[in-house]
């Protein structure tokens, strides 16, 4: 049974609808990441679950119970906020134990639980300090401890790492995942950072303008993005798109310049259907000029150490290729690009949805465990 | 804008010292006068150095004004006003900032507008209410015909009466409403991040718990600032105590007592004006507000500039 069910939830502020008919099931013990650009309604969705916002229409269920009318404290959720939201006048120990104090737990029990929780996040030496005397990472730990101590049914995280520096962010990310693996509480984690989302998630929910675009494991979403939007959002650097139309006779996509890109199989579409062809930078390969699917001009090469980012121009369309080779290319030179047919994604130019072809089959095979 | 040039430094110091002198000279003159004999204080030219009669004058002024019980009265009233103002301002601002109810903005502006109506402007109606605090209710009942109905049914004439004249309640209550305090609190509450409010909700704290456990501790410096200002304000009240207290022996306040010592044609009856006593009493009356300001100044300044670290 799903721990959290979101059923046809709509949220409006006055006349503006910012969330429309959202459906989502989150299973018991799962770590779900809600991913989307700033302003797409991620926080709102989280706050609807927490009970910090009223639900305009639809239902939210937690552990099978409709919680629309319940106060946040009655929903059994704990939340970690972006700016930590620690009580500035309380010590770390008081911050961590405040929920228990409100719940009326006797002082002795409270103290022992605060100490145990502080120990689990490495805060034992800081219990008497005020939040103002802690570093960003330590404050983040206090915020975590404050959530953990309540042993909630559900953990809610609203971009909790975005105020940390890059190194600390990775460290806290691992720590959050480690804590989750230990206590296995259902977790919903909101972020706009796809690295964070991909690495943390059991299941990823990609949002766009108040709707859910796709739900699935990070690998599945990477391999089979359901729309142009998801394809462009997931993966870094972003997928390249080339407009064109289907040619049944030539078994491929004819680009606007007239070049033909052959496909692995014939999609079930009429001749001339407008599409966007998508290819990830890490899947296109550089070849000799004239030897590949298309030719392009070198604009700029960015050295990343382990690999290189080649920014090319094809008929004024920028194309990015990630390669581990070290080609000797000067700006303005012409190179060939090869698009392996199995790696090509097709999207309907009008609806933006993915056009299914046998790619799905190819990649499901790839997902099988490798037997040696 | 911070600039440091010798000329500017000199100019700012000169202005500061000039202001200080303007403020201190009258106080110094009062002090000097309080140390003179009756003859010395009335002889020209004005003395600029203290004499040796300070203690004698203080004792005489104290006895003449019956300051002992009057200080107690004033302390009670000033403390009552401070507590009342702080409590009222705090819960009003709490409701205005953290609750979403119909007419919230209207109510805020109505409170704000009363800033323009100090007690002095509305003193006549306030006096009428103090003479019988139930007048408004009586009026409502008369207008709506409830009084008539009760009289018709039970034969009892409805005449509500609650006289606040000559009481601490009458002295305190009309001074308790404070737009300034409400405004100060509101501005502070608006700086509390939403996340903090939400964290408290997630932790299970209801509104009152939140007010008590989080808002009030966080607004300590504001409370101190408000308390200081309001204590001085209440201590210096003159017009209202003069009106509302006719039983001066029991409910007299120090500032009103002080005004009695100020010599005029009526009090001296053509005799030599006793400025030395008036000034000695002034010094005494000034002390508590000064003490409070000195005691609270550290908090006070932090509360007004609103930066807690
Ligand atoms: N209280 C509010 N009143 C009106 N609009 C709001 C309110 N809160 C959020 N919004 C709008 O809802 C949209 C989604 O906000 P949010 O959920 O915070 O986005 P995200 O967390 O994905 O950045 C934004 O366009 C924002 O302007
Ligand atoms: Mg957000």
XYZ file of C-alpha atoms and ligand atoms in Angstrom:
709
model
C 0.000 0.000 0.000
C 1.198 3.473 -0.793
C 2.344 5.491 2.175
C 1.420 8.775 0.536
C -1.228 9.078 -2.143
C -1.805 12.300 -3.968
C -5.048 12.124 -5.861
C -5.955 14.671 -8.471
C -4.646 17.525 -6.366
C -5.120 21.083 -7.562
C -3.821 24.202 -5.884
C -4.835 27.748 -6.673
C -3.868 31.051 -5.129
C -6.740 33.402 -5.769
C -7.294 33.067 -9.515
C -3.908 31.604 -10.489
C -3.742 27.846 -10.660
C -0.233 26.729 -9.831
C -0.878 22.993 -9.633
C -3.305 21.083 -11.764
C -4.578 17.542 -11.264
C -1.451 15.988 -9.784
C -1.473 12.249 -9.087
C 1.353 10.465 -7.325
C 1.788 7.388 -5.151
C 4.758 7.148 -2.850
C 5.453 3.742 -1.374
C 6.410 2.798 2.125
C 10.106 3.298 2.829
C 10.787 4.825 -0.568
C 13.079 7.784 -1.210
C 11.320 9.946 -3.770
C 12.921 13.058 -5.230
C 10.807 15.802 -6.755
C 12.888 17.516 -9.389
C 12.108 20.603 -11.405
C 13.240 24.130 -12.123
C 12.604 26.937 -9.682
C 8.967 28.003 -9.486
C 7.477 24.802 -10.900
C 5.592 24.026 -7.694
C 7.851 21.511 -5.958
C 7.708 23.238 -2.599
C 3.988 23.697 -2.932
C 3.508 19.970 -3.487
C 5.631 19.212 -0.436
C 3.768 21.742 1.684
C 0.454 20.269 0.600
C 1.643 16.921 1.926
C 2.895 18.528 5.134
C -0.322 20.419 5.690
C 1.251 23.847 5.551
C -0.997 24.778 2.625
C -4.675 24.105 2.089
C -5.555 21.737 -0.736
C -7.859 23.449 -3.230
C -9.201 20.242 -4.755
C -8.333 16.566 -4.626
C -7.090 14.404 -1.782
C -3.877 13.634 0.031
C -3.720 10.334 1.892
C -1.039 9.343 4.363
C -1.028 5.695 5.433
C -4.447 5.240 3.891
C -6.057 8.124 5.748
C -7.302 11.288 4.044
C -5.403 14.091 5.735
C -6.843 17.126 3.932
C -8.375 18.454 7.124
C -5.571 17.477 9.513
C -3.167 19.923 11.101
C 0.534 19.405 10.261
C 1.206 17.975 13.725
C -1.451 15.312 13.221
C -0.005 14.066 9.937
C 3.140 12.469 11.303
C 5.469 14.275 8.911
C 8.749 15.958 9.774
C 10.222 18.614 7.545
C 13.724 19.909 6.897
C 13.707 23.437 5.524
C 16.012 25.141 3.067
C 17.174 27.799 5.513
C 17.236 25.321 8.407
C 14.569 27.325 10.325
C 16.234 26.695 13.668
C 14.913 28.586 16.680
C 17.673 31.175 17.166
C 17.181 31.637 20.901
C 17.285 27.945 21.795
C 20.371 25.799 22.202
C 20.974 22.900 19.856
C 19.586 20.505 22.453
C 16.446 22.614 22.904
C 16.009 22.878 19.153
C 16.232 19.142 18.690
C 13.966 18.397 21.625
C 11.342 21.063 21.026
C 8.821 18.786 19.314
C 9.055 16.343 22.213
C 8.626 19.172 24.690
C 5.488 20.316 22.899
C 4.272 16.727 22.911
C 4.690 16.772 26.691
C 7.382 14.121 27.089
C 9.003 14.018 30.525
C 12.294 15.813 30.725
C 14.434 12.770 31.466
C 13.201 10.813 28.481
C 13.486 13.868 26.303
C 17.080 14.389 27.282
C 18.125 10.838 26.579
C 16.451 10.895 23.183
C 18.047 14.246 22.325
C 21.449 12.841 23.211
C 20.936 9.684 21.187
C 19.747 11.630 18.159
C 22.550 14.175 18.432
C 25.028 11.325 18.533
C 23.618 9.772 15.374
C 24.277 12.971 13.410
C 27.540 13.861 15.165
C 26.358 16.822 17.196
C 27.188 15.598 20.689
C 29.801 18.300 21.277
C 27.527 21.125 20.228
C 24.416 20.545 22.307
C 24.866 23.681 24.391
C 25.529 26.040 21.520
C 23.088 28.419 19.906
C 22.441 28.035 16.147
C 24.232 31.351 15.556
C 27.465 29.724 16.727
C 27.328 26.830 14.252
C 28.563 26.435 10.696
C 26.151 25.839 7.833
C 26.764 22.109 7.815
C 26.229 21.836 11.554
C 22.988 23.783 11.344
C 21.879 21.417 8.636
C 22.582 18.524 10.991
C 20.530 20.151 13.725
C 17.656 20.511 11.284
C 18.031 16.816 10.397
C 18.174 15.794 14.039
C 15.068 17.816 14.773
C 13.244 15.787 12.152
C 14.744 12.421 13.083
C 13.964 12.639 16.779
C 10.243 12.515 16.172
C 10.519 9.169 14.320
C 8.028 10.430 11.761
C 6.170 8.304 9.243
C 7.340 10.644 6.502
C 10.379 12.879 6.034
C 9.944 15.936 3.878
C 12.983 17.842 2.619
C 12.683 21.190 0.859
C 15.988 21.858 -0.900
C 17.857 21.289 2.340
C 21.315 21.360 0.796
C 21.112 24.377 -1.453
C 22.731 26.717 1.063
C 25.827 24.569 1.511
C 29.035 24.754 -0.474
C 29.624 22.114 -3.126
C 31.825 19.800 -1.066
C 29.591 19.850 1.989
C 26.600 19.284 -0.222
C 27.994 15.990 -1.495
C 28.892 14.961 2.034
C 25.431 15.776 3.435
C 23.836 14.054 0.457
C 25.622 10.850 1.374
C 24.690 11.316 4.975
C 21.014 11.783 4.172
C 21.034 8.671 2.046
C 22.871 6.742 4.784
C 20.331 7.815 7.394
C 17.550 6.805 5.060
C 19.096 3.381 4.515
C 19.237 2.970 8.285
C 15.776 4.074 9.342
C 13.947 3.419 6.051
C 11.350 6.111 6.620
C 9.404 7.255 3.594
C 11.148 10.369 2.309
C 10.173 13.072 -0.146
C 13.036 15.293 -1.182
C 12.622 18.426 -3.266
C 15.485 19.826 -5.311
C 16.209 21.700 -8.504
C 19.652 20.093 -8.743
C 19.522 17.061 -11.021
C 22.750 15.579 -9.664
C 21.296 15.631 -6.193
C 18.033 14.193 -7.491
C 19.577 11.428 -9.599
C 21.970 10.285 -6.892
C 19.510 10.269 -4.007
C 16.348 8.968 -5.580
C 14.813 5.538 -5.611
C 12.251 7.163 -7.808
C 12.396 10.532 -9.505
C 9.388 12.789 -10.109
C 10.055 15.420 -12.772
C 7.788 18.438 -12.506
C 7.075 21.207 -14.973
C 4.815 24.206 -14.399
C 2.660 22.602 -11.739
C 2.254 19.217 -13.415
C 4.159 15.955 -13.204
C 5.985 15.193 -16.443
C 7.416 11.789 -15.612
C 7.893 9.404 -12.714
C 10.457 6.626 -12.698
C 13.859 5.435 -11.590
C 16.673 7.875 -12.437
C 18.135 5.440 -15.009
C 14.777 4.846 -16.675
C 14.116 8.572 -16.972
C 17.584 9.138 -18.369
C 17.151 6.376 -20.926
C 13.532 7.015 -21.847
C 12.596 10.630 -21.216
C 8.874 10.964 -21.742
C 8.999 14.399 -23.316
C 11.313 16.986 -24.816
C 11.072 18.826 -21.528
C 12.331 15.896 -19.471
C 14.953 15.022 -22.068
C 16.315 18.558 -21.946
C 16.147 18.792 -18.179
C 17.693 15.469 -17.186
C 21.287 14.887 -18.201
C 24.157 17.310 -18.143
C 25.169 18.727 -20.521
C 21.662 18.793 -21.938
C 20.486 16.651 -24.845
C 20.888 18.122 -28.359
C 17.757 18.587 -30.442
C 17.531 18.798 -34.237
C 14.224 19.563 -35.967
C 13.200 17.477 -38.967
C 10.484 15.254 -40.428
C 9.895 11.545 -40.859
C 10.631 9.958 -44.195
C 9.026 6.533 -44.510
C 10.756 5.788 -47.794
C 14.230 6.558 -46.439
C 13.621 4.918 -43.038
C 14.821 7.979 -41.155
C 14.490 11.609 -40.195
C 15.190 14.274 -42.786
C 16.675 17.305 -41.039
C 15.717 20.826 -42.093
C 18.916 21.091 -44.121
C 17.981 17.969 -46.052
C 20.435 15.615 -44.344
C 19.088 12.175 -43.596
C 19.528 10.573 -40.193
C 18.771 6.862 -40.392
C 16.740 5.261 -37.593
C 17.108 1.827 -36.020
C 13.501 1.012 -36.801
C 10.583 2.575 -38.567
C 8.376 4.512 -36.145
C 4.706 4.133 -36.755
C 4.197 7.630 -38.146
C 2.987 9.150 -41.431
C 5.438 10.500 -43.967
C 6.434 14.136 -43.266
C 5.427 14.078 -39.588
C 7.354 16.865 -37.827
C 9.700 15.623 -35.106
C 12.613 16.654 -32.959
C 15.522 14.307 -33.028
C 17.379 14.103 -29.739
C 20.892 12.846 -29.072
C 22.822 13.093 -25.820
C 26.294 14.706 -25.902
C 27.810 11.533 -24.499
C 26.231 9.391 -27.244
C 27.252 11.300 -30.367
C 30.729 10.426 -31.615
C 33.260 12.534 -33.469
C 34.490 11.146 -36.798
C 36.315 12.405 -39.859
C 34.523 15.114 -41.830
C 32.135 13.510 -44.300
C 32.281 10.096 -42.594
C 29.444 10.603 -40.095
C 25.732 11.292 -40.110
C 26.273 15.027 -40.390
C 29.144 17.503 -40.573
C 29.514 20.385 -38.143
C 31.854 23.301 -37.429
C 33.869 23.514 -34.254
C 32.909 26.537 -32.170
C 34.760 25.959 -28.939
C 36.336 23.092 -26.996
C 36.098 22.959 -23.213
C 38.628 20.817 -21.370
C 37.183 18.942 -18.401
C 40.213 16.807 -17.604
C 38.753 13.346 -17.964
C 36.793 14.405 -21.035
C 36.212 17.269 -23.401
C 33.110 19.206 -24.247
C 33.050 20.027 -27.961
C 30.662 22.841 -28.795
C 29.823 22.536 -32.463
C 27.550 24.358 -34.864
C 25.364 22.547 -37.353
C 23.461 24.964 -39.598
C 23.452 27.499 -36.724
C 22.097 24.871 -34.316
C 24.479 24.387 -31.409
C 25.416 20.775 -30.792
C 27.392 19.610 -27.814
C 29.487 16.449 -27.862
C 31.207 14.900 -24.878
C 34.236 12.830 -25.803
C 37.001 11.086 -23.918
C 39.342 11.294 -26.866
C 41.656 14.226 -27.372
C 40.965 15.318 -30.924
C 43.212 18.025 -32.281
C 40.566 20.483 -33.425
C 40.824 24.200 -34.013
C 37.872 26.559 -33.937
C 36.218 26.703 -37.355
C 37.383 23.232 -38.396
C 34.831 20.828 -39.849
C 34.226 17.467 -38.178
C 31.872 14.606 -38.813
C 29.317 13.465 -36.224
C 27.977 9.975 -35.924
C 24.593 9.312 -34.267
C 24.282 5.630 -33.322
C 20.678 4.787 -34.347
C 19.902 3.034 -31.035
C 20.832 6.189 -29.150
C 18.475 8.469 -31.014
C 15.386 9.812 -29.249
C 12.397 11.064 -31.204
C 9.865 13.593 -29.977
C 6.689 14.818 -31.580
C 7.302 18.435 -32.635
C 3.721 19.434 -31.796
C 2.982 17.659 -28.522
C 6.579 17.371 -27.304
C 5.906 13.746 -26.248
C 8.301 10.905 -26.854
C 7.671 8.842 -29.962
C 8.064 5.212 -29.027
C 10.262 3.077 -31.218
C 12.184 -0.013 -30.410
C 14.613 1.983 -28.298
C 12.714 0.878 -25.267
C 13.428 -2.715 -26.135
C 17.086 -2.070 -26.721
C 17.488 -0.391 -23.389
C 15.523 -2.843 -21.390
C 17.996 -5.413 -22.542
C 20.773 -3.168 -21.336
C 19.213 -2.976 -17.877
C 19.611 -6.722 -17.364
C 22.355 -7.580 -14.911
C 25.586 -8.242 -16.710
C 26.482 -11.901 -16.431
C 30.129 -12.773 -16.519
C 27.665 56.775 4.313
C 30.781 56.786 6.412
C 33.413 59.409 5.705
C 36.438 60.206 7.782
C 38.112 63.535 7.185
C 39.545 65.708 9.969
C 37.256 68.604 9.082
C 34.150 66.452 9.085
C 35.208 64.797 12.324
C 35.642 68.154 13.961
C 32.306 69.426 12.655
C 30.343 66.405 13.829
C 31.922 66.604 17.255
C 31.197 70.306 17.476
C 27.548 69.698 16.630
C 27.282 66.876 19.159
C 28.871 68.933 21.924
C 26.666 71.900 21.104
C 23.568 69.688 21.387
C 24.807 68.225 24.648
C 25.333 71.680 26.125
C 21.857 72.792 25.103
C 20.402 69.790 26.885
C 22.616 69.875 29.957
C 22.573 73.577 30.828
C 18.935 73.693 32.010
C 19.481 70.542 34.041
C 22.586 72.033 35.560
C 20.686 75.237 36.384
C 17.945 73.197 38.026
C 20.556 71.384 40.057
C 22.253 74.625 41.072
C 18.946 76.197 42.063
C 18.129 73.145 44.143
C 21.263 73.723 46.207
C 20.587 77.369 47.100
C 18.779 79.071 49.911
C 15.573 80.990 49.236
C 17.481 84.272 49.243
C 20.280 83.086 46.976
C 17.971 81.570 44.374
C 16.060 84.808 44.040
C 19.014 87.158 43.844
C 20.350 88.418 40.543
C 22.524 87.480 38.751
C 21.718 83.780 38.413
C 24.117 81.591 40.377
C 26.090 79.160 38.251
C 27.821 77.174 40.984
C 26.064 74.918 43.520
C 25.499 75.972 47.117
C 25.270 73.765 50.193
C 21.522 73.509 50.759
C 20.770 70.465 48.559
C 19.842 68.018 51.318
C 17.827 70.571 53.229
C 15.881 71.527 50.128
C 15.341 67.923 49.104
C 13.944 67.062 52.514
C 11.635 70.043 52.538
C 10.374 69.473 48.997
C 9.860 65.761 49.714
C 7.791 66.540 52.822
C 5.830 69.346 51.184
C 4.801 67.217 48.222
C 4.188 64.089 50.272
C 6.370 62.284 47.738
C 6.578 58.961 49.617
C 3.072 57.653 48.820
C 2.965 59.592 45.539
C 6.048 57.789 44.268
C 4.413 54.493 45.106
C 1.252 55.556 43.240
C 3.190 56.663 40.202
C 5.254 53.522 40.208
C 2.102 51.398 40.309
C 0.485 53.344 37.506
C 3.604 53.475 35.324
C 4.234 49.753 35.786
C 0.594 48.994 35.082
C 0.688 51.075 31.931
C 3.910 49.411 30.766
C 2.615 45.888 31.347
C -0.740 46.717 29.804
C 0.775 48.353 26.757
C 3.264 45.565 26.125
C 0.690 42.824 26.506
C -1.894 44.548 24.382
C 0.569 45.570 21.675
C 2.044 42.092 21.539
C -1.187 40.169 21.150
C -2.635 42.731 18.742
C 0.407 42.553 16.503
C 0.396 38.752 16.835
C -3.157 38.603 15.524
C -2.427 41.103 12.764
C 0.683 39.377 11.458
C 0.117 35.668 11.912
C -3.600 35.240 11.330
C -5.476 35.708 8.137
C -8.879 37.073 8.978
C -11.391 39.281 7.296
C -10.778 42.986 7.805
C -7.223 42.495 8.952
C -5.848 45.376 6.917
C -8.741 47.621 7.908
C -8.127 46.942 11.582
C -4.444 47.597 11.210
C -5.092 50.963 9.578
C -7.649 51.885 12.190
C -5.094 51.225 14.898
C -2.510 53.105 12.902
C -4.786 56.136 12.555
C -5.160 56.377 16.327
C -1.493 57.396 16.304
C -2.861 60.741 15.204
C -5.267 60.906 18.127
C -3.239 61.206 21.321
C -5.015 61.274 24.651
C -4.992 65.066 24.732
C -7.170 65.257 21.630
C -9.805 62.834 22.860
C -9.623 63.793 26.502
C -13.246 64.892 26.879
C -14.848 61.669 25.612
C -12.236 59.670 27.473
C -13.164 61.461 30.648
C -16.817 60.778 30.004
C -16.065 57.090 29.638
C -13.885 57.055 32.731
C -16.665 58.682 34.717
C -18.820 55.732 33.737
C -17.016 53.040 31.803
C -20.300 51.392 30.887
C -21.678 54.444 29.065
C -21.017 52.933 25.622
C -22.973 49.817 26.525
C -25.755 51.882 28.029
C -25.925 53.900 24.825
C -26.063 50.765 22.704
C -28.804 49.300 24.873
C -30.795 52.542 24.788
C -30.513 52.826 21.033
C -31.412 49.256 20.309
C -34.330 49.444 22.702
C -33.024 46.714 24.988
C -33.237 49.071 27.984
C -36.849 49.811 27.130
C -37.572 46.117 26.775
C -36.029 45.264 30.119
C -37.919 48.087 31.781
C -41.165 46.993 30.186
C -40.678 43.385 31.218
C -39.138 43.657 34.658
C -39.838 47.235 35.611
C -36.151 47.792 36.360
C -34.570 50.915 34.924
C -31.288 49.966 33.278
C -28.614 52.337 34.473
C -25.207 50.766 34.146
C -22.516 52.456 36.078
C -18.822 51.792 36.625
C -16.939 54.793 37.840
C -13.224 54.795 37.187
C -12.452 58.244 38.579
C -10.054 58.179 41.505
C -8.765 54.666 40.909
C -5.642 53.016 39.572
C -7.763 51.399 36.880
C -8.955 54.817 35.747
C -5.408 56.111 35.693
C -4.016 53.142 33.791
C -6.619 51.891 31.317
C -6.959 54.932 29.051
C -3.180 55.031 28.667
C -2.823 51.376 27.725
C -3.860 51.437 24.069
C -0.773 51.999 21.969
C -0.530 52.290 18.235
C 3.216 52.893 18.467
C 3.776 49.674 20.383
C 1.535 47.676 18.087
C 3.389 49.074 15.114
C 6.807 48.312 16.598
C 5.766 44.734 17.338
C 4.208 44.306 13.931
C 7.377 45.420 12.209
C 9.374 42.968 14.280
C 6.973 40.087 13.711
C 7.113 40.715 9.978
C 10.842 40.021 10.054
C 10.268 36.512 11.446
C 10.869 34.136 8.514
C 7.881 32.079 7.395
C 10.006 28.969 7.692
C 10.334 29.499 11.435
C 6.573 29.690 11.796
C 6.214 26.548 9.722
C 8.918 24.711 11.632
C 7.011 25.414 14.826
C 3.807 24.155 13.237
C 5.568 20.979 12.128
C 6.908 20.568 15.647
C 3.317 20.632 16.825
C 3.232 24.039 18.477
C -0.150 25.768 18.342
C -0.443 29.556 18.023
C -0.217 30.328 21.740
C 2.662 27.956 22.221
C 4.434 29.602 19.313
C 3.800 33.042 20.806
C 5.071 32.010 24.195
C 7.993 29.744 23.281
C 9.316 31.514 20.228
C 7.958 34.979 19.547
C 8.233 36.412 23.037
C 11.782 35.186 23.686
C 12.791 36.506 20.284
C 11.254 39.910 20.955
C 12.933 40.445 24.312
C 14.866 43.450 23.089
C 11.735 44.959 21.585
C 9.935 44.488 24.860
C 12.770 46.230 26.667
C 12.737 49.150 24.248
C 9.003 49.536 24.419
C 8.973 49.202 28.197
C 11.568 51.938 28.558
C 9.782 54.397 26.302
C 6.425 53.647 27.811
C 7.633 53.864 31.388
C 8.997 57.347 30.804
C 5.787 58.273 28.985
C 3.578 57.029 31.812
C 5.755 58.542 34.515
C 5.540 61.973 32.899
C 1.752 61.942 32.521
C 0.250 65.166 33.786
C -3.024 66.068 32.124
C -4.825 62.770 32.602
C -4.007 62.283 36.303
C -4.923 65.927 36.891
C -8.381 65.295 35.440
C -9.206 61.849 36.643
C -7.946 62.159 40.221
C -9.741 64.499 42.565
C -8.730 62.497 45.614
C -5.166 63.740 45.487
C -4.298 62.477 48.961
C -4.756 58.842 47.907
C -4.185 58.788 44.154
C -1.909 61.774 43.488
C 0.890 61.337 40.968
C 4.338 62.879 41.296
C 4.244 65.147 38.253
C 0.984 66.710 39.379
C 2.454 67.155 42.857
C 5.491 68.744 41.296
C 3.420 71.301 39.440
C 2.037 72.432 42.785
C 5.517 73.378 43.917
C 6.131 75.582 40.904
C 5.662 79.079 42.266
C 3.055 81.305 40.691
C 0.909 84.166 41.919
C -1.611 81.754 43.357
C 0.726 79.617 45.430
C 3.120 82.249 46.727
C 0.429 84.823 47.299
C 2.889 87.530 46.425
C 5.643 86.078 48.634
C 9.118 85.186 47.436
C 8.934 82.331 44.860
C 10.363 79.076 46.228
C 12.269 78.006 43.137
C 14.832 76.136 45.189
C 12.139 73.704 46.370
C 10.566 73.326 42.947
C 13.958 72.473 41.474
C 14.833 70.067 44.259
C 11.538 68.252 43.639
C 12.254 68.233 39.909
C 15.528 66.443 40.516
C 13.778 63.787 42.557
C 11.009 63.252 40.022
C 13.532 62.952 37.212
C 15.438 60.147 38.866
C 13.315 57.034 38.151
C 13.009 57.604 34.378
C 16.745 58.290 34.169
C 17.474 55.163 36.172
C 15.278 53.078 33.899
C 16.869 54.456 30.744
C 20.385 53.830 32.043
C 19.470 50.368 33.228
C 17.803 49.411 29.963
C 19.905 51.288 27.452
C 21.837 48.308 26.175
C 18.654 46.398 25.436
C 16.821 49.473 24.438
C 19.152 50.406 21.612
C 19.250 46.867 20.288
C 15.467 46.743 20.311
C 15.073 49.951 18.379
C 17.589 49.206 15.674
C 16.227 45.679 15.576
C 19.387 43.694 15.031
C 19.932 40.730 17.268
C 23.439 39.928 16.122
N 1.574 32.227 -1.230
C 1.591 32.288 -2.569
N 0.762 33.091 -3.247
C 0.770 33.141 -4.592
N 1.583 32.413 -5.359
C 2.441 31.586 -4.756
C 2.502 31.468 -3.336
N 3.452 30.558 -3.025
C 3.966 30.137 -4.192
N 3.368 30.745 -5.236
C 3.653 30.509 -6.655
O 3.577 29.142 -6.902
C 4.552 28.736 -7.822
C 5.300 27.549 -7.296
O 6.015 27.906 -6.168
P 6.963 26.880 -5.393
O 6.176 25.665 -5.073
O 7.569 27.614 -4.263
O 8.050 26.560 -6.491
P 9.424 25.756 -6.340
O 9.543 25.272 -4.942
O 9.340 24.667 -7.346
O 10.501 26.729 -6.697
C 5.453 29.934 -8.080
O 5.131 30.439 -9.339
C 5.075 30.904 -7.003
O 5.143 32.205 -7.492
Mg 10.946 25.857 -3.430
